[in-house]
Coordinates of C-alpha atoms and ligand atoms in Angstrom, one line a residue:
M975 CA 125.2 123.5 83.5
S976 CA 121.9 125.1 84.4
S977 CA 119.9 124.4 87.5
S978 CA 119.0 120.8 87.9
S979 CA 115.9 121.1 90.1
Y980 CA 113.2 120.9 87.4
S981 CA 112.2 117.3 88.0
S982 CA 111.8 117.9 91.7
K983 CA 109.6 120.9 90.9
D984 CA 107.5 118.8 88.7
E985 CA 107.0 116.3 91.4
D986 CA 106.2 119.2 93.8
V987 CA 103.4 120.3 91.5
D988 CA 102.0 116.8 91.4
S989 CA 101.9 116.5 95.1
I990 CA 100.5 120.0 95.5
I991 CA 97.7 118.9 93.2
R992 CA 97.0 115.7 95.0
Q993 CA 97.0 117.3 98.4
A994 CA 94.6 120.0 97.1
V995 CA 92.3 117.4 95.7
L996 CA 92.3 115.4 98.9
K997 CA 91.7 118.4 101.1
N998 CA 88.9 119.5 98.9
A999 CA 87.4 116.0 98.9
V1000 CA 87.6 115.7 102.7
Q1001 CA 85.8 119.0 103.1
H1002 CA 83.1 118.0 100.6
D1003 CA 82.0 114.6 101.7
G1004 CA 84.5 112.8 99.6
K1005 CA 83.9 114.5 96.3
A1006 CA 86.4 117.0 95.1
K1007 CA 85.6 119.5 92.3
S1008 CA 88.1 120.3 89.7
D1009 CA 87.3 124.0 89.6
N1010 CA 87.8 124.4 93.4
V1011 CA 91.1 122.5 93.2
I1012 CA 92.3 124.7 90.3
S1013 CA 91.8 127.8 92.4
K1014 CA 93.4 126.3 95.4
V1015 CA 96.5 125.2 93.4
I1016 CA 96.8 128.8 92.0
A1017 CA 96.3 130.3 95.5
Q1018 CA 99.1 128.1 96.9
R1019 CA 101.5 128.6 93.9
P1020 CA 100.6 131.8 92.1
N1021 CA 103.5 131.2 89.7
L1022 CA 101.6 128.3 88.3
R1023 CA 98.8 130.5 87.0
N1024 CA 100.4 130.7 83.5
Q1025 CA 100.8 127.0 83.3
I1026 CA 97.3 126.2 84.5
K1027 CA 96.1 125.3 81.0
S1028 CA 98.6 122.4 80.8
L1029 CA 97.8 121.4 84.4
V1030 CA 94.1 121.1 84.0
P1031 CA 94.1 117.6 82.5
Q1032 CA 96.4 116.5 85.4
I1033 CA 94.1 118.0 88.0
R1034 CA 91.0 116.4 86.4
Q1035 CA 92.7 113.0 86.4
A1036 CA 93.7 113.4 90.1
V1037 CA 90.1 114.4 90.9
E1038 CA 88.7 111.4 89.1
E1039 CA 91.2 109.0 90.7
L1040 CA 90.9 110.3 94.2
N1041 CA 87.1 110.7 94.2
H1042 CA 86.9 106.9 93.9
L1043 CA 88.2 106.5 97.4
T1044 CA 86.0 106.5 100.4
L1045 CA 86.1 109.5 102.7
A1046 CA 87.9 107.5 105.3
Q1047 CA 90.5 106.5 102.8
Q1048 CA 90.9 110.1 101.6
K1049 CA 91.5 111.2 105.2
E1050 CA 94.0 108.5 105.7
L1051 CA 95.8 109.3 102.5
L1052 CA 95.8 113.0 103.3
A1053 CA 97.6 112.2 106.5
H1054 CA 100.1 110.2 104.6
T1055 CA 100.8 112.7 101.9
S1056 CA 100.7 116.0 103.9
T1057 CA 104.1 117.6 104.1
D1058 CA 102.9 120.9 105.4
G1059 CA 103.7 120.3 109.1
T1060 CA 100.0 119.9 109.9
E1061 CA 98.9 117.7 112.8
A1062 CA 97.8 115.1 110.2
S1063 CA 101.3 114.9 108.8
K1064 CA 103.0 114.9 112.2
E1065 CA 100.7 112.2 113.3
N1066 CA 101.7 110.1 110.3
E1067 CA 105.4 110.5 111.1
K1068 CA 104.7 108.5 114.3
V1069 CA 104.2 104.8 114.1
R1070 CA 101.1 104.0 116.0
L1071 CA 102.0 102.3 119.3
L1072 CA 100.8 98.8 119.6
P1073 CA 98.5 98.4 122.7
S1074 CA 100.0 96.3 125.5
L1075 CA 99.2 92.6 125.5
P1076 CA 97.0 91.4 128.4
D1077 CA 98.9 89.4 131.0
A1078 CA 102.2 89.8 129.3
Q1079 CA 105.4 89.2 131.2
M1080 CA 108.7 90.6 130.1
G1081 CA 110.8 87.8 128.6
R1082 CA 107.9 85.3 128.6
V1083 CA 105.8 86.3 125.6
V1084 CA 105.7 83.8 122.8
T1085 CA 103.8 84.7 119.6
R1086 CA 103.6 82.7 116.4
F1087 CA 102.9 83.3 112.7
P1088 CA 101.3 80.2 111.2
P1089 CA 101.0 80.4 107.4
E1090 CA 99.9 77.4 105.4
P1091 CA 102.5 76.7 102.6
N1092 CA 99.8 76.6 99.9
G1093 CA 100.8 79.8 98.2
Y1094 CA 103.1 82.8 98.2
P1095 CA 102.9 85.3 101.0
H1096 CA 101.1 88.6 100.5
I1097 CA 100.9 91.9 102.2
G1098 CA 98.2 90.6 104.6
H1099 CA 100.7 88.0 105.8
A1100 CA 103.2 90.8 106.2
K1101 CA 100.8 92.5 108.5
A1102 CA 100.3 89.4 110.6
A1103 CA 104.0 88.5 110.7
I1104 CA 105.1 92.0 111.5
I1105 CA 102.6 92.4 114.4
D1106 CA 103.6 89.0 115.8
E1107 CA 107.3 89.9 115.6
E1108 CA 106.9 93.4 117.0
Y1109 CA 105.1 92.0 120.1
A1110 CA 107.7 89.3 120.5
R1111 CA 110.5 92.0 120.5
L1112 CA 108.5 94.4 122.6
Y1113 CA 108.3 91.9 125.4
N1114 CA 111.8 90.4 124.8
G1115 CA 110.1 87.2 124.0
K1116 CA 110.1 84.7 121.1
L1117 CA 108.5 84.5 117.6
I1118 CA 107.7 81.1 116.2
L1119 CA 107.2 80.6 112.4
R1120 CA 105.1 77.5 112.2
F1121 CA 104.2 76.2 108.7
D1122 CA 100.6 75.0 109.1
D1123 CA 101.0 72.2 106.7
T1124 CA 98.2 69.7 107.3
N1125 CA 96.8 69.3 103.9
P1126 CA 99.1 67.2 101.6
L1127 CA 97.0 68.2 98.6
N1128 CA 97.8 71.9 98.9
E1129 CA 101.3 72.2 100.3
K1130 CA 104.4 72.5 98.1
I1131 CA 108.1 72.9 98.9
E1132 CA 108.0 76.0 96.6
Y1133 CA 105.6 77.6 99.0
Y1134 CA 107.6 76.9 102.2
E1135 CA 110.5 78.6 100.4
A1136 CA 108.5 81.5 99.2
I1137 CA 107.3 82.2 102.7
N1138 CA 110.8 81.9 104.1
D1139 CA 112.1 84.3 101.4
G1140 CA 109.3 86.8 101.9
L1141 CA 109.8 87.0 105.6
H1142 CA 113.6 87.2 105.2
W1143 CA 113.1 90.1 102.8
L1144 CA 110.7 91.8 105.2
G1145 CA 113.3 91.5 107.9
V1146 CA 111.0 89.3 110.1
V1147 CA 113.4 86.9 111.9
P1148 CA 111.7 84.1 113.7
D1149 CA 113.4 82.6 116.8
I1150 CA 112.0 79.1 116.0
V1151 CA 110.9 77.6 112.7
K1152 CA 108.9 74.4 112.7
N1153 CA 106.1 72.6 110.8
T1154 CA 102.8 71.4 112.2
S1155 CA 103.6 68.1 110.3
D1156 CA 106.6 67.6 112.5
D1157 CA 104.1 66.8 115.3
I1158 CA 101.8 64.6 113.3
T1159 CA 102.1 61.6 115.6
L1160 CA 101.6 63.7 118.6
L1161 CA 98.6 65.4 117.1
C1162 CA 97.0 62.0 116.2
D1163 CA 97.7 60.8 119.8
Y1164 CA 95.8 63.8 121.2
G1165 CA 93.0 63.2 118.7
K1166 CA 92.7 59.6 119.9
K1167 CA 92.7 60.8 123.5
L1168 CA 90.0 63.2 122.8
V1169 CA 87.8 60.5 121.3
E1170 CA 88.6 58.1 124.2
T1171 CA 87.6 60.7 126.8
G1172 CA 84.3 61.4 125.0
G1173 CA 85.2 64.8 123.5
A1174 CA 85.0 63.6 119.9
Y1175 CA 83.5 60.9 117.8
I1176 CA 83.8 59.2 114.5
C1177 CA 81.1 60.1 112.0
S1178 CA 80.5 58.1 108.8
C1179 CA 77.7 60.3 107.3
S1180 CA 78.1 61.8 103.9
Q1181 CA 79.3 65.4 103.5
T1182 CA 75.8 66.4 102.3
R1183 CA 74.1 64.9 105.3
I1184 CA 76.6 66.5 107.7
R1185 CA 75.9 69.8 106.1
E1186 CA 72.2 69.4 106.3
M1187 CA 72.2 68.3 109.9
R1188 CA 74.4 71.1 110.8
A1189 CA 72.1 73.6 109.2
K1190 CA 69.2 72.1 111.1
G1191 CA 71.1 71.9 114.3
I1192 CA 70.4 68.2 114.8
P1193 CA 73.0 65.5 115.8
C1194 CA 73.4 62.3 113.8
E1195 CA 73.4 58.7 115.1
C1196 CA 77.2 58.5 115.0
R1197 CA 77.4 60.7 118.0
S1198 CA 76.3 57.8 120.3
V1199 CA 79.3 55.5 120.6
S1200 CA 78.6 51.9 119.5
S1201 CA 80.9 49.0 119.5
E1202 CA 81.0 49.3 115.7
S1203 CA 82.2 52.9 115.9
K1204 CA 84.9 51.8 118.4
E1205 CA 86.2 49.4 115.9
K1206 CA 86.1 52.0 113.2
L1207 CA 88.0 54.4 115.4
R1208 CA 90.9 52.0 115.7
T1209 CA 91.1 51.6 112.0
F1210 CA 90.7 55.4 111.5
F1211 CA 93.9 56.3 113.3
D1212 CA 95.6 53.3 111.7
G1213 CA 95.0 55.1 108.5
S1214 CA 93.1 52.1 107.0
V1215 CA 89.8 53.9 106.4
E1216 CA 89.0 55.3 102.9
P1217 CA 89.0 59.0 102.3
N1218 CA 85.4 60.5 102.8
S1219 CA 84.1 57.4 104.5
A1220 CA 84.6 58.7 108.0
I1221 CA 85.8 61.8 109.9
I1222 CA 86.5 62.7 113.5
R1223 CA 84.2 65.3 114.8
F1224 CA 84.3 67.4 118.0
K1225 CA 81.4 66.7 120.3
G1226 CA 80.2 70.3 120.6
N1227 CA 76.6 71.3 120.6
M1228 CA 74.6 70.8 117.4
A1229 CA 72.1 73.4 118.5
D1230 CA 74.6 76.1 119.4
T1231 CA 73.9 79.5 117.9
N1232 CA 77.6 79.6 117.2
T1233 CA 77.7 77.3 114.2
A1234 CA 81.4 76.7 114.6
M1235 CA 80.5 74.7 117.7
R1236 CA 78.2 72.3 115.7
D1237 CA 80.5 69.3 115.9
P1238 CA 83.2 70.5 113.5
T1239 CA 85.6 68.2 111.7
L1240 CA 88.9 67.6 113.6
F1241 CA 90.5 64.9 111.5
R1242 CA 90.0 63.5 108.0
I1243 CA 91.8 61.0 105.7
I1244 CA 93.7 62.6 102.8
D1245 CA 95.7 60.6 100.4
G1246 CA 98.6 62.6 98.8
Q1247 CA 102.3 63.1 98.8
H1248 CA 103.1 65.5 101.5
P1249 CA 106.3 67.6 100.8
K1250 CA 107.8 66.8 104.2
L1251 CA 106.3 63.4 105.0
G1252 CA 105.8 61.8 101.6
G1253 CA 102.9 59.3 101.5
S1254 CA 103.5 57.9 105.0
N1255 CA 100.6 59.6 106.6
R1256 CA 96.9 59.6 105.7
V1257 CA 95.2 61.0 108.9
W1258 CA 95.3 64.7 109.0
P1259 CA 94.1 67.2 111.6
T1260 CA 92.1 70.3 110.5
Y1261 CA 93.2 73.8 111.3
D1262 CA 90.6 73.8 114.1
F1263 CA 92.3 71.0 115.9
A1264 CA 96.0 71.6 115.0
A1265 CA 96.0 75.3 115.9
P1266 CA 95.1 75.2 119.6
V1267 CA 97.1 72.0 120.3
E1268 CA 100.2 73.3 118.6
D1269 CA 99.9 76.7 120.1
S1270 CA 99.6 75.2 123.5
L1271 CA 102.4 72.7 123.2
D1272 CA 104.7 75.3 121.5
G1273 CA 104.4 77.5 124.6
V1274 CA 102.6 80.3 122.7
T1275 CA 101.3 82.8 125.2
H1276 CA 99.5 85.2 122.9
A1277 CA 97.9 83.8 119.7
L1278 CA 97.0 86.6 117.3
R1279 CA 94.8 86.0 114.4
T1280 CA 92.5 87.8 112.0
K1281 CA 89.0 88.7 112.9
E1282 CA 87.3 86.1 110.7
Y1283 CA 88.4 83.4 113.2
E1284 CA 86.5 85.1 116.1
L1285 CA 83.6 82.6 116.0
R1286 CA 86.1 79.8 116.3
N1287 CA 87.6 81.1 119.6
A1288 CA 85.1 79.1 121.6
L1289 CA 86.1 75.9 119.8
Y1290 CA 89.8 76.6 120.3
Y1291 CA 89.3 76.9 124.1
A1292 CA 86.9 74.0 124.3
I1293 CA 89.4 71.6 122.6
L1294 CA 92.2 72.7 125.0
D1295 CA 89.8 72.4 128.0
K1296 CA 88.9 68.8 127.1
L1297 CA 92.5 67.9 126.6
L1298 CA 93.5 69.6 129.8
L1299 CA 96.1 71.7 127.9
R1300 CA 97.3 75.2 128.8
K1301 CA 95.3 77.9 127.1
P1302 CA 97.1 80.7 125.2
I1303 CA 95.3 84.1 125.1
L1304 CA 93.6 84.6 121.7
L1305 CA 93.6 88.1 120.3
E1306 CA 92.1 89.3 117.0
F1307 CA 93.1 92.0 114.6
S1308 CA 91.5 93.2 111.3
R1309 CA 92.5 91.7 108.0
L1310 CA 94.3 94.0 105.7
E1311 CA 92.4 94.5 102.5
F1312 CA 92.7 96.9 99.6
D1313 CA 90.0 97.9 97.2
C1314 CA 90.1 96.0 93.9
M1315 CA 93.1 93.9 95.0
P1316 CA 93.0 90.3 96.1
V1317 CA 94.7 90.2 99.5
S1318 CA 94.0 86.5 99.9
K1319 CA 95.5 83.3 98.5
R1320 CA 92.1 82.0 97.9
K1321 CA 91.4 84.8 95.5
I1322 CA 94.9 84.9 93.9
V1323 CA 95.1 81.2 93.1
P1324 CA 92.2 81.2 90.6
L1325 CA 93.6 84.3 88.9
I1326 CA 96.9 82.4 88.3
N1327 CA 95.2 79.1 87.3
N1328 CA 93.0 80.9 84.8
G1329 CA 96.0 82.7 83.3
L1330 CA 94.5 86.1 84.2
V1331 CA 97.8 87.1 85.8
Q1332 CA 101.3 85.7 85.1
G1333 CA 102.2 83.9 88.3
W1334 CA 102.7 84.9 91.9
A1335 CA 105.1 87.8 91.1
D1336 CA 102.8 89.4 88.6
P1337 CA 103.1 93.2 89.4
R1338 CA 99.4 93.6 89.7
L1339 CA 99.2 91.3 92.8
P1340 CA 99.8 92.3 96.4
T1341 CA 102.2 89.4 97.0
L1342 CA 105.5 90.2 98.6
A1343 CA 107.2 88.8 95.5
A1344 CA 105.3 91.2 93.3
L1345 CA 105.7 94.2 95.6
R1346 CA 109.4 93.6 95.8
R1347 CA 109.7 93.2 92.0
R1348 CA 107.8 96.5 91.6
G1349 CA 110.2 98.4 93.8
F1350 CA 108.5 98.5 97.2
M1351 CA 110.9 98.5 100.1
P1352 CA 110.5 96.2 103.1
E1353 CA 110.9 99.2 105.5
A1354 CA 108.0 100.9 103.8
I1355 CA 105.8 97.9 104.3
R1356 CA 106.7 97.6 108.0
K1357 CA 106.1 101.3 108.5
F1358 CA 102.8 101.1 106.7
V1359 CA 101.6 98.1 108.7
L1360 CA 102.5 99.8 112.0
S1361 CA 100.8 103.0 110.9
L1362 CA 97.6 101.0 110.7
G1363 CA 98.0 99.9 114.3
F1364 CA 96.5 96.9 115.9
T1365 CA 92.8 97.4 115.6
L1366 CA 89.6 95.5 114.7
S1367 CA 88.2 98.3 112.6
E1368 CA 87.6 97.3 109.1
T1369 CA 88.5 100.4 107.2
K1370 CA 90.4 99.6 104.1
P1371 CA 93.5 101.8 103.8
P1372 CA 94.1 103.2 100.3
F1373 CA 96.9 101.5 98.5
E1374 CA 98.3 105.0 98.0
S1375 CA 99.2 105.2 101.7
L1376 CA 101.6 102.3 101.1
E1377 CA 102.9 104.1 98.1
A1378 CA 103.4 107.3 100.1
S1379 CA 105.3 105.4 102.7
N1380 CA 107.5 103.9 100.0
R1381 CA 108.0 107.1 98.2
K1382 CA 109.7 108.7 101.2
I1383 CA 112.2 105.9 101.3
I1384 CA 113.1 105.6 97.6
D1385 CA 112.9 109.2 96.6
P1386 CA 116.4 110.2 97.9
T1387 CA 118.1 107.2 96.5
S1388 CA 116.6 106.8 93.1
I1389 CA 118.4 108.3 90.1
R1390 CA 116.4 110.3 87.7
L1391 CA 116.4 109.4 84.0
F1392 CA 114.5 110.5 81.0
F1393 CA 112.0 108.3 79.2
V1394 CA 109.6 109.4 76.5
K1395 CA 106.5 107.4 75.7
N1396 CA 104.9 107.5 72.2
P1397 CA 107.9 109.4 70.9
T1398 CA 107.7 112.3 68.5
I1399 CA 110.7 113.8 66.8
L1400 CA 111.9 117.2 67.7
M1401 CA 114.5 118.7 65.5
V1402 CA 116.4 121.7 66.8
K1403 CA 117.7 123.5 63.7
N1404 CA 120.6 125.5 65.1
A1405 CA 121.8 122.8 67.6
H1406 CA 125.3 121.5 67.4
L1407 CA 126.8 118.3 68.5
Q1408 CA 127.7 118.5 72.2
E1409 CA 128.3 116.4 75.2
V1410 CA 126.1 117.2 78.2
I1411 CA 126.5 116.1 81.8
L1412 CA 123.2 115.3 83.6
N1413 CA 123.0 115.0 87.3
N1414 CA 121.4 111.8 88.5
H1415 CA 119.5 113.5 91.3
P1416 CA 118.3 117.1 91.7
N1417 CA 119.1 117.2 95.4
F1418 CA 121.6 114.5 96.3
D1419 CA 124.9 113.6 94.9
L1420 CA 124.1 110.3 93.1
G1421 CA 126.6 110.9 90.4
H1422 CA 126.0 112.0 86.8
R1423 CA 125.9 110.7 83.3
R1424 CA 127.3 112.1 80.0
I1425 CA 125.2 112.2 76.8
E1426 CA 126.1 113.3 73.4
V1427 CA 123.3 115.3 71.9
S1428 CA 122.9 116.6 68.3
S1429 CA 119.9 118.2 66.7
L1430 CA 117.4 115.3 66.9
F1431 CA 115.5 114.5 70.0
Y1432 CA 112.5 112.4 71.0
I1433 CA 109.8 114.0 73.1
D1434 CA 106.6 112.6 74.5
E1435 CA 103.7 112.7 72.1
N1436 CA 101.5 114.3 74.7
D1437 CA 103.9 117.2 75.1
A1438 CA 104.3 117.5 71.3
I1439 CA 100.6 117.6 70.6
S1440 CA 99.9 120.4 73.1
M1441 CA 102.7 122.7 71.9
E1442 CA 101.9 125.7 69.9
I1443 CA 104.0 127.3 67.2
G1444 CA 106.0 130.1 68.7
E1445 CA 106.0 128.5 72.2
E1446 CA 109.3 128.5 74.1
V1447 CA 109.8 125.3 76.1
R1448 CA 112.7 124.1 78.2
L1449 CA 114.4 120.8 77.4
M1450 CA 115.2 119.9 80.9
E1451 CA 118.8 120.2 81.9
L1452 CA 119.7 121.4 78.4
Y1453 CA 118.4 124.7 76.9
N1454 CA 115.3 126.4 75.7
V1455 CA 113.8 125.9 72.3
T1456 CA 111.1 127.7 70.4
I1457 CA 108.7 125.7 68.3
R1458 CA 108.8 127.0 64.7
D1459 CA 107.0 124.4 62.6
A1460 CA 105.3 121.1 62.6
V1461 CA 106.0 119.0 59.5
P1462 CA 103.2 116.5 58.8
E1463 CA 103.9 112.9 57.8
T1464 CA 102.5 113.5 54.4
Q1465 CA 104.9 116.2 53.5
P1466 CA 106.9 114.9 50.4
N1467 CA 110.3 116.5 51.3
R1468 CA 110.0 115.6 55.0
V1469 CA 113.3 113.7 55.0
E1470 CA 115.1 116.7 53.5
I1471 CA 113.5 119.1 56.0
C1472 CA 114.1 117.2 59.2
G1473 CA 116.7 114.6 58.3
T1474 CA 114.5 111.7 59.5
N1475 CA 111.4 109.7 58.7
S1476 CA 111.7 107.4 61.6
A1477 CA 109.2 108.8 64.0
R1478 CA 106.0 106.8 64.3
N1479 CA 103.9 109.9 64.5
E1480 CA 102.2 112.2 62.1
R1481 CA 104.4 115.1 62.6
V1482 CA 107.9 116.2 63.3
L1483 CA 108.4 119.4 65.3
I1484 CA 111.0 121.8 64.1
A1485 CA 112.4 124.1 66.8
E1486 CA 115.2 126.6 67.3
R1487 CA 117.5 126.9 70.2
T1488 CA 116.6 130.2 71.8
G1489 CA 118.3 130.7 75.1
E1490 CA 119.2 129.5 78.6
I1491 CA 117.0 131.5 80.9
I1492 CA 114.3 129.5 82.6
S1493 CA 111.1 131.2 83.4
H1494 CA 108.6 129.8 85.9
N1495 CA 105.7 129.6 83.5
M1496 CA 107.7 127.8 80.8
R1497 CA 106.8 124.2 80.1
K1498 CA 109.7 121.9 81.1
I1499 CA 109.9 118.6 79.2
Q1500 CA 112.1 115.6 79.3
W1501 CA 113.7 114.3 76.1
V1502 CA 115.9 111.6 74.8
A1503 CA 118.7 112.3 72.3
K1504 CA 118.0 110.3 69.1
N1505 CA 121.5 109.0 69.0
D1506 CA 121.3 107.9 72.6
A1507 CA 117.8 106.3 72.5
L1508 CA 117.2 102.8 73.7
P1509 CA 113.8 101.3 72.7
Y1510 CA 112.1 100.9 76.1
H1511 CA 108.9 99.6 77.7
V1512 CA 107.4 100.3 81.0
L1513 CA 104.7 98.0 82.4
V1514 CA 102.2 99.8 84.5
P1515 CA 100.0 97.7 86.8
R1516 CA 96.5 99.0 87.2
Q1517 CA 93.8 97.8 89.6
L1518 CA 92.8 94.2 88.8
Y1519 CA 89.1 94.7 89.1
N1520 CA 86.6 97.3 88.0
G1521 CA 84.0 96.7 90.7
E1522 CA 83.4 93.0 90.5
N1523 CA 84.8 92.5 87.0
F1524 CA 88.3 91.6 86.0
N1525 CA 89.9 94.5 84.4
S1526 CA 91.4 93.2 81.2
N1527 CA 93.5 96.4 80.8
S1528 CA 95.0 95.9 84.2
L1529 CA 98.6 95.7 82.8
E1530 CA 99.4 98.6 80.5
C1531 CA 102.5 98.7 78.5
F1532 CA 104.0 102.0 77.5
Q1533 CA 106.5 102.0 74.6
G1534 CA 109.1 104.6 73.8
Y1535 CA 112.7 105.5 74.2
A1536 CA 114.9 105.8 77.3
E1537 CA 118.4 107.1 77.6
S1538 CA 120.8 104.3 76.8
F1539 CA 122.3 104.6 80.3
I1540 CA 119.3 102.7 81.6
G1541 CA 120.6 99.6 79.8
S1542 CA 123.6 99.5 82.2
L1543 CA 121.4 99.2 85.3
S1544 CA 120.9 95.9 86.9
K1545 CA 117.5 94.2 87.5
G1546 CA 115.8 95.5 90.5
T1547 CA 117.4 98.9 90.5
I1548 CA 114.8 101.6 91.4
I1549 CA 114.9 104.7 89.3
Q1550 CA 112.6 107.6 88.7
L1551 CA 111.6 108.3 85.1
V1552 CA 111.1 112.0 85.2
R1553 CA 107.5 113.1 84.8
F1554 CA 106.5 109.5 84.6
G1555 CA 107.2 107.9 88.0
F1556 CA 109.3 105.5 90.0
C1557 CA 110.1 102.2 88.3
S1558 CA 112.1 99.1 89.0
I1559 CA 114.3 97.7 86.2
N1560 CA 113.0 94.4 85.0
D1561 CA 115.4 93.5 82.2
D1562 CA 117.5 95.3 79.5
N1563 CA 114.6 97.1 77.9
T1564 CA 111.7 96.9 80.4
A1565 CA 110.9 98.5 83.7
I1566 CA 107.9 98.0 86.0
F1567 CA 106.1 101.0 87.3
T1568 CA 106.3 101.3 91.1
H1569 CA 104.1 104.4 91.7
R1570 CA 104.1 108.1 91.0
Ligands
ATP2410 P1 94.3 83.6 102.5 O1 93.1 84.4 102.9 O2 95.3 84.4 101.8 O3 93.9 82.4 101.8 P2 94.9 82.4 104.9 O4 94.3 83.0 106.1 O5 94.4 81.1 104.4 O6 95.0 83.4 103.8 P3 97.3 81.5 106.0 O7 98.5 81.2 105.4 O8 96.5 80.5 106.7 O9 96.4 82.2 105.0 O10 97.5 82.7 107.1 C1 98.5 82.8 108.0 C2 98.3 84.0 108.9 O11 98.2 85.2 108.1 C3 97.0 83.9 109.6 O12 97.2 84.2 110.9 C4 96.1 84.8 108.9 O13 95.1 85.4 109.8 C5 97.0 85.9 108.4 N1 96.5 86.6 107.3 C6 96.2 86.0 106.1 N2 95.6 87.0 105.3 C7 95.7 88.1 105.9 C8 95.2 89.5 105.7 N3 94.7 89.8 104.5 N4 95.4 90.4 106.6 C9 96.0 90.1 107.8 N5 96.4 88.9 108.1 C10 96.2 87.9 107.2
MG2411 MG1 94.3 79.7 106.4

């Protein structure tokens, strides 16, 4: 058997190109130029000079893709992809250390991750949960998973389970699991207490009026306690008030420059079947009330939350002050966002409801269910999150840094297989029936597979189109062939010439087996033996938006043939389709593209 390292060489070329593009972009204000990159690639790998013609489209594509990123993203990605021992790549090998927590005592730190069970967890939740967990472990403390389930209209058992599954998959293990709804009676008691001590009041204004008064910074009449409002208060916490007829508001300062302090809502009446409590409860606290009280009562020492809550910190402390409850330390970190990807339940839900994506595990989404289905590893997500560090800075990391982190993990364990998209027939005139043994990995012993090949092969249409008569190419892991002829579809005796009429394309390539010796500048292509070909699809998720608009071509489907061996792999197996990319097996004849 000849050398089996072609596929790794091809990947090498791809990463050399991408690194050259990134370096060039970083040196030129974020805009790489194809010509510069071409000369850099040749300088780095002189033996590619002869192949450069076939590499130019690949280089152009990489330039176009990577020029879309911001300069900061390009720098970050360069650090993730560099394998050249530079400072950037060494830096990336280290996980950024989390800064120490203020006033943290060993063995005493309690953090919490408080998702609302109103959707599936996404990679932003992974960031929050992993940071919470890392701190709990760092200080030998505890992590609480608290389902923040105070809106019966939004919560579903399916979502509690999806969050549990997602965290389990990520390897985040909470020490305590609880629901805010477990404490509903206690929370209502604290609410009553707050009203009784003058820290909150019942307001019967309409939502529109409340909004207007807030905008103007003027209090309404409800703020001054009357005997009527005292009576109403009793009925409010009884649950005998109609939804929208009254709410409990914090007595803040209607003229505060921080609008979060302008008497925010603390309790409202919501009718609906709660997944844990059924219809037994109508009085529900808002996040603003439940979060500080629960954090305090749960013994949370450090409450970490994303930056958008920053304005609500004053309210969080004010509520605890008024209730004479212990105050945890609040800390903020930046939300994780990616360009053109909705890292937020609020943005994902409408996509699902409008049928623009097919559910929470649609491979275009950044949900954990989707990433898992696509072939991302939990360790890669953790490493990626920790590489971002605990900062407030708003730079969006490129999605490709997550891919780079994943690639390092799956590359050594994924078997290589051949897939040809848009197949064209290649007939090798002087080939004989033979069994070949193909290694499953170029560098590691991941076993092998046996394939019977005869004279008919499928090759990728793109390869076929660009081949010239007389060109010698390498059928990877097999032998060299020289292209002798191209038979057009219209040729009347085509079936006699090439023994087949089944290819979808215009032409059949006729070739001759011409040797074994591989030269560096020879094109090396993957193939599928016609008698071993399984019709196969690969779904390729693209970015969901082009700017502001939904990208209706965001899920591309490539059709072609794969080696029949692929049919024996179970769902979720991660493989590499040579010269195509990593994929995760979805069913008997479909895989989902992970990344290149
Ligand atoms: P969404 O924006 O998806 O609707 P949310 O903030 O309403 O999210 P929750 O379930 O309430 O979702 O969030 C639970 C925790 O996860 C919160 O502490 C929140 O700050 C954090 N979180 C949510 N989205 C992100 C994100 N994109 N990056 C980092 N942390 C996030
Ligand atoms: Mg929320």
